[in-house]
Amino acid sequence: MLSVYLRVMVAASTLAAFLLPPAPVSAAPRVQRTAAFQPGPCTFELPAGIEDGRDVECGTLTVPEQHAQPDGPTIQLAVAIFRSTGASPAPDPLVMLQGGPGGSTIDTYSQALLLPHGNRLLEERDVVLFDQRGTLYSRPSLICTEDIALVERTIEQDLSDEEGERLSLEASQACRDRLAAEGVNLSAFDSLENAADVEALRVALGYEQINLYGVSYGTLLALHVMREHPEGLRSVILDAVVPTQTNFNAEAPRSQDRAFSELFTACAEQPACNAAFPDLERRLFEQVDRLNAEPARVSVTDPETGKSYRMVMDGDTFLGLMFQLLYASEVLPGLPLLVDRVARGDYSFISRIAPLFIFDRTIATGMYYSTICAEDADFTAQDVDLSQVRPPFAEDAERSAEAIAAICRQWDVELLADSVDAPVASDIPTLVLNGRFDPITPPAFGEDAAQTLTNSYVFTFGNTGHGAATADECPASIIAQFLAQPSERPDGSCVEAKPAPEFFTPATILPTPALNAPLAWFEGKNLWQVGALLLSLLLLLSPFLVWPLAWVARVLSSRPAAPPRRFIGWARGLAVLAGVLALVFVVGLATTIISTAVDNEIVLLFGAPRWAAPLFALPPLLVLLAAGLVVAAALGWRGSAAWSGWQRGYYALLALAAVGFAAVLGSMGMITALL
C-alpha cells in the first residue's frame, strides 16, 4: 500500500519541511567499515526533502553468492543508511527486513520513514535499509517481467481458472529460463543465505551490534538470523510473524477465513457499522456470487505507463482484492463501506486501488519462488486443513496448493534441511507485534514463536492488519520504548484503547468521487486542472488589486469620478463574491485534503469527510455567480448605457475566469458532489 497514496501522506506530513530550514542531521559515531561496502549515489527516488549525502548514505554491499564458497561468484546488495534526526544517535542502528519474500525494503521504507509514526524510528538511531538478495535494487534482481506482461495481455479477458493457471505457469517457466540463461543460480536465493547477508552487512558497516526489525517474511528471516548469527543482535522486533515451525502456505486458508470472521464480528459489534451494513458476511458473499455470474468491467490505469484497461472483475477477483486489503491497516475502516459500494455498482475505489496490486513492478517473484520452494513447499493439498473453512476460501486453497506445487517442480531449487523448521530458541530481547485482522500471519503465529523466545514481549493490536510498525502512534510508542530499553517490557496500555477500527459509514463519509481529481495531481496527472484553476482564481481575485489602483490613479490625476454606469454595481458585487468564494473553496479543499490525509489518506478514495459537506455547497453557487457575471458583462456591451472600453474588456475577462473556474470544478465532479 505504500505507493501513490503514501506519497499523498508524505506530502502532507512533510509540508513544514518546505516552510522551515531543514533540521540538522546528526550522524552516529563513525565506525570502521570494510571494503565489502562501497559508498555510491542513491539509485532510487529519494523522498521529498531528503538529500543524498546529508540525510541518507547509499552504496552497495558485495557478498558471496553462496556463503559456503567465499571465493566463488558474488552478488551486490543495495544499501541505504538513513541518518538519525536525534542530537546524539545511539551507536546501534535499526536494520529493517521487508517481507514477501521478494519485497523491496528500500522502496517501501524510504517513503514510510517520512510518515509521522515511521519518523519516530529515526529519532534515536540510524535506520539501515537494504534490498535483500534478488530484490528490486540489488543485483541480480529476480523480478519476473513476464508476470506484468501476462497481466497486460489478459487483464481484459474473462479467463477460466484452468486457463489462468496454465498461462501463469508458462510465465513462471519463461522467467526461470531467462534467469538461468543469465547465469543466475536460483538455489542461492534462500533464507539461510539471506540471513548470512544480514551478518555480512553488520560486519561490513562496522557495527558491534544492531537492532533487527522484520515484517512478514522479514520475521522468518530475522528468526533465522537469531539462530544462525545471534552474536551481533542487541534486540529484535518481529512484526506479523512467520514462525520457522509453521508452514504459512498450508495454514493460509484458515488464516484467511479467520481474518474475515474478525471483520464481520468487528462491524457487527459497532452500532454504527452494524446499522449501516447489517449482516456484512451475507452482503459480501452475495456480491461474490453476483460478480462470478456476471463479471463487472472496472477501469484501471497502469500508474507507470499511463495505459488504461477495462479489467474483468469476477467475484473471486473481488474476494481476492478484499483479502489483499485486509493487509493494510489504513484501509480496514473502509472495507464494509467498500462492500456496500460494490453492491450499488460503484467501483470507483477499486478503480483507484487495484492498480497498486495489479501493476506492482517492485516484487521479485523469482526471489519468492526460490525462497518458498526451498523452505516451505513441502506440503500437498491433502495436508491443508479445510475443516470449518468457508467454501470460497477452501476452493481457492486447493487451487493455490496445486499451483505452488507445480511452480516449485518447475523452479527446481535445492531444498533446505529439515532443521530450518525447528522452533528458534533465544534469549535475545524480542518484541512481537500482531494484528487482529492479519489475513496471513494471525496472532497465534506470533504467540507460537514467542514460546521459545524467553525474553519476548507480545502485543496484539485490535485495529491493525499485516504489519503494525507505522500503523499509528500506539505501536510506534511501544517500539520506541523497546529500542530504548530492550530488557524491560514496554507500556502497552494504549493497545486496549483501540480494540477495532472505527469503520467508515455514510454518516461519516460524504459519498462523492469529487476528491479523485485532486488526488491525481499527486500522481502528476491532469495538471492542466491545477493550472486552469489557479489562473482563474488569480483573475477572479484581481479586482482587489485593480480597483484600488484605478482609484489611486484617478485621485492622483484629479480626474472627476465618472457617472455611474447601469449594472456596474451589480457586476462589481458578483465579481467580489465570486472571488471570495473561489478563494474560500480552494483553501478549504487544500485544507480538507491535507488534514484528512494526515489522519488517514484512504478516506479520500471513498469521498470526503462528512464535516466537509458545507465546502461542496460552494461550487453550485460559483456556477450561478459565473452565469450572473456573463449576463452582467453582456449587458454592459449594449445600448447607450454601455460601459467604457476598459470596463467592458475587464468584466468580460472576469466572466470568462468565473466560467473557467466553474468548468474545472465540473470536470472534477465538484459541482454535483452533494447529489
PDB file of C-alpha atoms in Angstrom, residues 212 214 218-228 230 233 235-245 422-434 443-459 482 486-487 489:
ATOM      1  CA  LEU A 212      16.759  -6.011  13.767  1.00  0.00           C
ATOM      2  CA  GLY A 214      11.379  -7.808  10.331  1.00  0.00           C
ATOM      3  CA  GLY A 218      11.194 -10.495   7.236  1.00  0.00           C
ATOM      4  CA  THR A 219      10.264 -12.052  10.600  1.00  0.00           C
ATOM      5  CA  LEU A 220      11.104 -15.534   9.318  1.00  0.00           C
ATOM      6  CA  LEU A 221      14.408 -14.156   8.080  1.00  0.00           C
ATOM      7  CA  ALA A 222      15.035 -12.427  11.430  1.00  0.00           C
ATOM      8  CA  LEU A 223      14.382 -15.704  13.258  1.00  0.00           C
ATOM      9  CA  HIS A 224      16.982 -17.415  11.057  1.00  0.00           C
ATOM     10  CA  VAL A 225      19.450 -14.638  11.901  1.00  0.00           C
ATOM     11  CA  MET A 226      18.705 -15.128  15.597  1.00  0.00           C
ATOM     12  CA  ARG A 227      19.564 -18.807  15.280  1.00  0.00           C
ATOM     13  CA  GLU A 228      22.488 -18.622  12.875  1.00  0.00           C
ATOM     14  CA  PRO A 230      22.982 -14.198  17.274  1.00  0.00           C
ATOM     15  CA  LEU A 233      21.958  -8.707  17.741  1.00  0.00           C
ATOM     16  CA  SER A 235      17.297  -6.652  20.032  1.00  0.00           C
ATOM     17  CA  VAL A 236      14.774  -7.998  17.517  1.00  0.00           C
ATOM     18  CA  ILE A 237      11.298  -6.783  16.507  1.00  0.00           C
ATOM     19  CA  LEU A 238       9.027  -9.361  14.846  1.00  0.00           C
ATOM     20  CA  ASP A 239       6.023  -7.713  13.176  1.00  0.00           C
ATOM     21  CA  ALA A 240       3.389 -10.035  11.582  1.00  0.00           C
ATOM     22  CA  VAL A 241       5.235 -13.199  12.479  1.00  0.00           C
ATOM     23  CA  VAL A 242       6.038 -16.241  10.340  1.00  0.00           C
ATOM     24  CA  PRO A 243       7.418 -18.842  12.796  1.00  0.00           C
ATOM     25  CA  THR A 244      10.048 -21.226  11.494  1.00  0.00           C
ATOM     26  CA  GLN A 245       7.991 -24.169  12.773  1.00  0.00           C
ATOM     27  CA  ALA A 422      12.632 -26.240  14.195  1.00  0.00           C
ATOM     28  CA  PRO A 423      11.463 -23.500  16.601  1.00  0.00           C
ATOM     29  CA  VAL A 424      14.057 -20.821  17.292  1.00  0.00           C
ATOM     30  CA  ALA A 425      15.160 -20.744  20.935  1.00  0.00           C
ATOM     31  CA  SER A 426      16.790 -17.487  22.029  1.00  0.00           C
ATOM     32  CA  ASP A 427      17.140 -15.114  24.962  1.00  0.00           C
ATOM     33  CA  ILE A 428      17.723 -12.060  22.747  1.00  0.00           C
ATOM     34  CA  PRO A 429      15.201  -9.344  23.759  1.00  0.00           C
ATOM     35  CA  THR A 430      12.385  -9.642  21.253  1.00  0.00           C
ATOM     36  CA  LEU A 431       9.273  -7.568  20.635  1.00  0.00           C
ATOM     37  CA  VAL A 432       6.438  -9.497  18.951  1.00  0.00           C
ATOM     38  CA  LEU A 433       3.710  -7.473  17.221  1.00  0.00           C
ATOM     39  CA  ASN A 434       0.460  -8.986  15.913  1.00  0.00           C
ATOM     40  CA  PRO A 443      -1.757 -13.513  16.197  1.00  0.00           C
ATOM     41  CA  ALA A 444      -1.389 -17.203  17.057  1.00  0.00           C
ATOM     42  CA  PHE A 445       1.737 -17.301  14.873  1.00  0.00           C
ATOM     43  CA  GLY A 446       3.406 -14.615  16.983  1.00  0.00           C
ATOM     44  CA  GLU A 447       2.413 -16.369  20.186  1.00  0.00           C
ATOM     45  CA  ASP A 448       3.838 -19.670  18.892  1.00  0.00           C
ATOM     46  CA  ALA A 449       7.168 -18.054  18.010  1.00  0.00           C
ATOM     47  CA  ALA A 450       7.357 -16.341  21.405  1.00  0.00           C
ATOM     48  CA  GLN A 451       7.076 -19.623  23.329  1.00  0.00           C
ATOM     49  CA  THR A 452      10.773 -20.347  22.771  1.00  0.00           C
ATOM     50  CA  LEU A 453      11.934 -16.723  22.964  1.00  0.00           C
ATOM     51  CA  THR A 454      12.491 -16.338  26.691  1.00  0.00           C
ATOM     52  CA  ASN A 455      12.879 -12.535  26.677  1.00  0.00           C
ATOM     53  CA  SER A 456       9.951 -11.716  24.426  1.00  0.00           C
ATOM     54  CA  TYR A 457       7.039  -9.294  24.816  1.00  0.00           C
ATOM     55  CA  VAL A 458       3.877  -9.931  22.788  1.00  0.00           C
ATOM     56  CA  PHE A 459       1.345  -7.260  21.771  1.00  0.00           C
ATOM     57  CA  PHE A 482      11.550  -1.259  23.464  1.00  0.00           C
ATOM     58  CA  PRO A 486      15.034  -3.890  25.326  1.00  0.00           C
ATOM     59  CA  SER A 487      15.281  -5.685  28.669  1.00  0.00           C
ATOM     60  CA  ARG A 489       8.513  -4.734  28.891  1.00  0.00           C
TER      61      ARG A 489
END
